[in-house]
Amino acid sequence: MVFSSYSFLLLALPFLIVVYILAPEKLRNAILLLFSLGFYAWGGMKYLVVMLLSIAINYIFGIAIDRSNNMGMYVSRIVLAVSICFNLLLLGYYKYTDFLIETINNITEYSIPIRNIVLPIGISFYTFQSMSYLIDVYRGTIKLQRNPFKLALYISLFPQLIAGPIVRYTDIAREIDNRELSKKNFEDGIFRFSVGLSKKVLIANFIGEYARCAFGLRPGEISLVSAWLGAISFTMQIYYDFSGYSDMAIGLGRMFGFHFCENFNYPYISKSITEFWRRWHMSLSSWFRDYVYIPLGGNRKGIGRQIINILIVWVLTGLWHGASWNFVLWGFYYAGLLIIEKLLSKSVKLHWSVSRTLTVFLIIIGWIIFQTNDINHTGMYLRALLDITTNNRLFAQQITRFIREYGLVLVVAIVGATPVVKNTVEKTGVLRIQGVRVILFLLMMGASLARIVVSSYNPFIYFRF
Amino acid sequence: MVDMSKLSKARNGKRMAKYRAYRIKKNMKKELPFCTIIYCILTIVIALISFVKPYTDYSAFENRILSHIQRPTFDGVMTGTWFGEFETANLDQIIGRNVFIEINSRTLEFFGKREINSIIVSNNNDCLLQNSNEITDYDWMFIDNAVNDSFINRLCSVKEITDSYNGQLYYLNIYPRESFLYNKYPYINDDIIKYNDEREALMLNEISQKSIEVVDTSDMFKEHYDEYLYFYTDHHYTQKGAYYSYLKLLNAINDNNPEKDRLIFPSWEDMNYVRIDKPFMGSLIQQIGDTQYVDADYLEYALPYDYPGDYDRYEFGGISDLPLVRNEEISEYGWFMNGDNGNTVIKTFRPELPNILIIGYSFTDALELLSIYNFNEMHSIDPRRIEFDIYDYIKKVKCDYVVIQGECEF
């Protein structure tokens, strides 16, 4: 189930709110767990089995690691290694088997049949959450969760199950046992949810139409203007799509008393790529930092080792995003940029305006690598960015058309991607006035729901005549 | 020296800020969670009414069958496909669906969006135009594949048959809508108009070279460019557009058959003119789902005063009581001949007149209505809706004139 659906907005969520409020405190975890499993099963029951299996085995691994901690370092390391291997194999089987077969077929003369394995939704997120739990148990930074239902609730908690943020057990361990049911939490949470829903449905989907069109063009069809506008549109689409989903998750968590970590902090105002990755998908960046980069030695073992560590982390980050060589290339791209920044940071100082512009430019190029289908498509698209052969008339037509169709939403998107709105709202305190909040909430929810209803609007004009 | 008055002001300021924060906190504790309450009440009421109300089967506004909630199947639940269908059915059956569609249109309007589902709303906001302007650079598409060889081969096959029994074949080319409404597009891409015109010229030339009679309506449409020949909110021409096309066809038939009685059709002014007051639902409105354009068009038709009233109608060979002009709450292009039909025959019991067979898609509906006036038997075929062989049919009915409109597949 996704948040931006009829089933969730009009059936599941209101039902859950009512039941959760009316239920005695002791039953609230059980209600949330059952709801989360149902929420996940909505995408297909057979994927629920995979997740339940993952939860059960990770529960057992957690106990084993905890016990092995008393048996000496090597034993506990072996148990941890086995548990991590299990999780990586599970993720690898569903996510990378076909990719691996395709690659083998391409570089050898074999023609191994593709398995067409369907990726269970959210598996990348809940696998990483499980691994962070096991590693933290091994490190002794958290207490073992002996109640399997509470561990199941942590891993399957519906707000962050499908698209993050990647919540660490340590962040919500206390709230699983004891959290507050309050009017303020509900009110703040549902408002945050509506903001996220609007970001996704009203801005990301809207401007994404142009991006989809531009990235779907074939060689020869794409011009300089449509290539640039498509890239800018996608840059905005992916931010509003992903940060909108994170807002919805954080808002939903808040409604039920959980305080999830923030996942985005205005990434497009960054003055460097390093800063960008501190502001973009923060839960994933910090996960890789804490569980891969620092254990590999981070920057403590000299510049050569640091460069290797950065490369390892970014190839893994790329692969985490998807099973395609484009994502590997995307990982290398960011690894390269971060290494260059590390090497030049002390010797080169740029004016903030230059560094911000340069950073945004590099981010846009990164999204092109991310969004294109394969390396050839990436090359074609990047060449189109430099194609100055477009005639002036077409240039003017395409610019005019884009400004008229998408200009306003792009301006809204750009302004919203900076802290200007947030600062203004906080300064004026306008959202503290309940009437304003309610009206804004109704407008956002009404417009979003209308967009969702229209998504099934698929007229067939030759049906009757 | 410390300025005592400033210090005192600063302290007062801090106290006031603290007090304000305290008041806000206190008020918030008192406040009810209105957003949550409103959300729960509204969603539960909408979901309940949508669930309890009888199913709506058909949406006239969207011109499609709405889906129903199906019983879950084991496979559907395991693979998740049932849940997808459940979602679609709920969205289709939601109470006030048209209101949501309307809200969506207003939202798009707020953002200044003029293109919805590939339909562009024109500059003056009073009409809709079919999209002819992708973001594509059209330079790439010239013009190697302009001639539709397989269609020309089909035309030649039909010509062989009509020649075999001394019938005549006409290819009727209707001037395209994009070209006719050219100056109303908000940001026209000249290349596509140029491409359309050049391609059309190449195609017609190729057909002529096969000794097939081409009836090209372009000049007629250009001559009457200020008249209401194409709907703004529908991709078809109006009955008046069909009327001019039909005159052009009759002229071609008369010119090719000087030895026969001329086929005469009255002028537009000398006919029984009917303008329908009911709202017109064009195909393009149905695609963008915006009711504000319902009044942008109207449906009109004109028939000669001595239009044959005595006729038999057959559908696929069986007698039919379908009307020639439908009469329903909402008017649409499908009014003529009761919409697209696979195989219609109208017999008017006037054996002295010739017979005609019209083959084509929906543009022929309005044409068929007019042709009943001049022909004893009017046969029509919509190739999308038949399973029999068109060539066999032509051999069987041996109509004097066979007209093929547009590059239809058969």
Coordinates of N, CA, C and O in Angstrom, one line a residue, chain A residues 246-317:
Chain A
S246 N 9.2 11.1 2.9 CA 9.8 11.1 4.2 C 8.9 12.0 5.1 O 8.7 11.6 6.3
D247 N 8.4 13.1 4.6 CA 7.5 14.0 5.5 C 6.3 13.2 5.9 O 5.9 13.3 7.1
M248 N 5.7 12.4 5.0 CA 4.6 11.6 5.3 C 4.9 10.6 6.4 O 4.1 10.4 7.3
A249 N 6.1 10.0 6.2 CA 6.5 8.9 7.2 C 6.7 9.6 8.6 O 6.2 9.0 9.6
I250 N 7.4 10.7 8.6 CA 7.7 11.4 9.8 C 6.4 11.8 10.5 O 6.2 11.7 11.7
G251 N 5.5 12.4 9.7 CA 4.2 12.8 10.2 C 3.4 11.7 10.8 O 2.8 11.8 11.9
L252 N 3.3 10.6 10.0 CA 2.6 9.4 10.5 C 3.2 8.9 11.8 O 2.5 8.5 12.8
G253 N 4.5 8.8 11.9 CA 5.2 8.4 13.1 C 4.8 9.2 14.2 O 4.5 8.8 15.3
R254 N 4.8 10.5 14.0 CA 4.5 11.5 15.0 C 3.1 11.3 15.6 O 2.9 11.4 16.8
M255 N 2.2 11.1 14.7 CA 0.8 10.9 15.1 C 0.7 9.8 16.1 O -0.1 9.8 17.1
F256 N 1.5 8.7 15.9 CA 1.4 7.6 16.8 C 2.5 7.6 17.9 O 2.8 6.6 18.5
G257 N 3.1 8.8 18.1 CA 4.0 9.0 19.2 C 5.5 8.7 18.9 O 6.3 8.7 19.8
F258 N 5.9 8.4 17.6 CA 7.3 8.1 17.3 C 7.9 9.4 16.8 O 7.3 10.1 16.0
H259 N 9.2 9.6 17.1 CA 9.9 10.7 16.6 C 11.0 10.2 15.7 O 12.1 9.8 16.2
F260 N 10.8 10.1 14.4 CA 11.8 9.6 13.4 C 12.8 10.8 13.1 O 12.4 11.9 13.2
C261 N 13.9 10.3 12.7 CA 15.0 11.4 12.4 C 14.5 12.0 11.0 O 13.8 11.4 10.2
E262 N 15.0 13.3 10.9 CA 14.7 14.0 9.6 C 15.6 13.3 8.5 O 16.7 12.8 8.8
N263 N 15.1 13.4 7.3 CA 15.8 12.7 6.2 C 16.3 13.7 5.2 O 17.2 13.3 4.4
F264 N 15.8 14.9 5.2 CA 16.2 15.9 4.2 C 16.3 17.3 4.9 O 15.5 17.6 5.8
N265 N 17.4 18.0 4.5 CA 17.5 19.3 5.1 C 18.0 20.3 4.0 O 19.1 20.7 3.9
Y266 N 17.0 20.6 3.1 CA 17.3 21.6 2.0 C 18.6 21.3 1.3 O 19.5 22.1 1.2
P267 N 18.7 20.1 0.7 CA 20.0 19.7 0.1 C 20.4 20.6 -1.1 O 21.6 20.7 -1.3
Y268 N 19.5 21.2 -1.8 CA 19.9 22.0 -3.0 C 20.5 23.3 -2.6 O 20.9 24.1 -3.6
I269 N 20.6 23.7 -1.4 CA 21.3 24.9 -1.0 C 22.8 24.6 -0.6 O 23.5 25.5 -0.2
S270 N 23.2 23.4 -0.8 CA 24.5 23.0 -0.3 C 25.6 23.7 -1.1 O 25.4 24.1 -2.3
K271 N 26.7 24.0 -0.4 CA 27.8 24.6 -1.1 C 28.9 23.6 -1.6 O 29.9 24.0 -2.1
S272 N 28.7 22.4 -1.3 CA 29.6 21.3 -1.8 C 28.9 20.0 -1.8 O 27.8 19.9 -1.3
I273 N 29.5 19.1 -2.5 CA 28.9 17.7 -2.6 C 28.9 17.0 -1.2 O 27.9 16.4 -0.9
T274 N 29.9 17.3 -0.5 CA 30.0 16.7 0.9 C 28.8 17.2 1.7 O 28.1 16.4 2.4
E275 N 28.6 18.5 1.6 CA 27.4 19.1 2.3 C 26.1 18.5 1.8 O 25.2 18.2 2.6
F276 N 26.0 18.4 0.5 CA 24.8 17.8 -0.1 C 24.4 16.5 0.5 O 23.3 16.2 0.8
W277 N 25.4 15.6 0.6 CA 25.1 14.3 1.2 C 24.9 14.3 2.7 O 24.5 13.3 3.2
R278 N 25.2 15.4 3.3 CA 24.8 15.6 4.7 C 23.4 16.0 4.8 O 22.8 16.0 5.9
R279 N 22.8 16.5 3.7 CA 21.5 17.1 3.7 C 20.5 16.2 2.9 O 19.3 16.4 3.1
W280 N 21.0 15.3 2.1 CA 20.1 14.4 1.3 C 20.0 13.0 1.8 O 21.1 12.4 2.1
H281 N 18.9 12.5 1.9 CA 18.7 11.1 2.4 C 19.6 10.8 3.6 O 20.4 9.9 3.6
M282 N 19.4 11.7 4.6 CA 20.4 11.7 5.7 C 20.5 10.4 6.4 O 21.5 9.9 6.9
S283 N 19.4 9.7 6.5 CA 19.4 8.4 7.2 C 20.2 7.3 6.5 O 20.9 6.5 7.1
L284 N 20.2 7.4 5.2 CA 21.0 6.4 4.4 C 22.5 6.8 4.5 O 23.4 6.0 4.7
S285 N 22.8 8.1 4.3 CA 24.2 8.6 4.4 C 24.8 8.2 5.7 O 25.9 7.7 5.8
S286 N 24.0 8.5 6.8 CA 24.6 8.2 8.1 C 24.7 6.7 8.4 O 25.6 6.3 9.1
W287 N 23.8 5.9 7.8 CA 23.9 4.5 7.9 C 25.2 4.0 7.3 O 26.0 3.3 7.9
F288 N 25.5 4.4 6.1 CA 26.8 4.0 5.4 C 28.0 4.5 6.2 O 29.0 3.9 6.3
R289 N 27.9 5.7 6.7 CA 29.0 6.3 7.5 C 29.3 5.4 8.7 O 30.4 5.1 8.9
D290 N 28.2 5.1 9.5 CA 28.4 4.5 10.7 C 28.7 3.0 10.6 O 29.3 2.4 11.5
Y291 N 28.1 2.3 9.6 CA 28.2 0.9 9.5 C 29.2 0.4 8.4 O 29.4 -0.8 8.3
V292 N 29.6 1.3 7.6 CA 30.6 0.9 6.5 C 31.9 1.7 6.5 O 33.0 1.2 6.7
Y293 N 31.7 3.0 6.4 CA 32.8 3.9 6.2 C 33.7 4.0 7.4 O 34.9 3.7 7.3
I294 N 33.2 4.2 8.6 CA 34.0 4.3 9.8 C 34.6 2.9 10.2 O 35.8 2.8 10.5
P295 N 33.8 1.8 10.1 CA 34.4 0.5 10.4 C 35.6 0.2 9.4 O 36.5 -0.5 9.8
L296 N 35.5 0.7 8.2 CA 36.6 0.4 7.2 C 37.8 1.3 7.6 O 38.9 1.1 7.0
G297 N 37.7 2.2 8.5 CA 38.8 3.0 8.8 C 38.6 4.5 8.6 O 39.3 5.3 9.1
G298 N 37.5 4.8 7.8 CA 37.2 6.2 7.6 C 38.4 7.0 7.1 O 39.1 6.6 6.1
N299 N 38.7 8.1 7.7 CA 39.8 8.9 7.3 C 41.0 8.8 8.3 O 41.9 9.6 8.3
R300 N 41.0 7.7 9.1 CA 42.0 7.6 10.1 C 43.2 6.9 9.6 O 44.2 6.9 10.3
K301 N 43.2 6.4 8.4 CA 44.3 5.5 8.0 C 45.0 6.1 6.8 O 45.5 5.4 5.9
G302 N 45.0 7.4 6.7 CA 45.7 8.0 5.6 C 44.8 8.3 4.4 O 43.8 7.7 4.3
I303 N 45.3 9.1 3.5 CA 44.5 9.6 2.4 C 44.2 8.5 1.4 O 43.1 8.4 0.9
G304 N 45.2 7.6 1.2 CA 45.0 6.5 0.2 C 43.9 5.6 0.6 O 43.0 5.3 -0.1
R305 N 43.9 5.2 1.9 CA 42.9 4.3 2.4 C 41.5 5.0 2.4 O 40.5 4.4 2.2
Q306 N 41.6 6.3 2.7 CA 40.3 7.1 2.8 C 39.6 7.0 1.4 O 38.4 6.9 1.3
I307 N 40.5 7.2 0.3 CA 39.9 7.2 -1.0 C 39.3 5.9 -1.4 O 38.2 5.8 -1.9
I308 N 40.0 4.8 -1.0 CA 39.4 3.5 -1.2 C 38.1 3.3 -0.4 O 37.1 2.8 -1.0
N309 N 38.1 3.8 0.8 CA 36.9 3.7 1.6 C 35.7 4.4 1.0 O 34.6 3.9 0.9
I310 N 36.0 5.6 0.5 CA 35.0 6.4 -0.2 C 34.5 5.6 -1.4 O 33.2 5.6 -1.6
L311 N 35.4 5.1 -2.2 CA 34.9 4.3 -3.4 C 34.0 3.1 -3.0 O 33.0 2.9 -3.6
I312 N 34.4 2.4 -2.0 CA 33.6 1.2 -1.5 C 32.2 1.7 -1.1 O 31.2 1.2 -1.6
V313 N 32.2 2.7 -0.3 CA 30.9 3.2 0.2 C 30.0 3.7 -0.9 O 28.8 3.3 -1.0
W314 N 30.6 4.3 -1.9 CA 29.7 4.9 -3.0 C 29.3 3.9 -4.0 O 28.2 4.0 -4.6
V315 N 30.1 2.9 -4.2 CA 29.7 1.8 -5.1 C 28.5 1.1 -4.4 O 27.5 0.8 -5.1
L316 N 28.7 0.8 -3.1 CA 27.6 0.2 -2.4 C 26.3 1.1 -2.4 O 25.2 0.6 -2.5
T317 N 26.5 2.4 -2.2 CA 25.4 3.3 -2.2 C 24.7 3.3 -3.5 O 23.4 3.2 -3.6

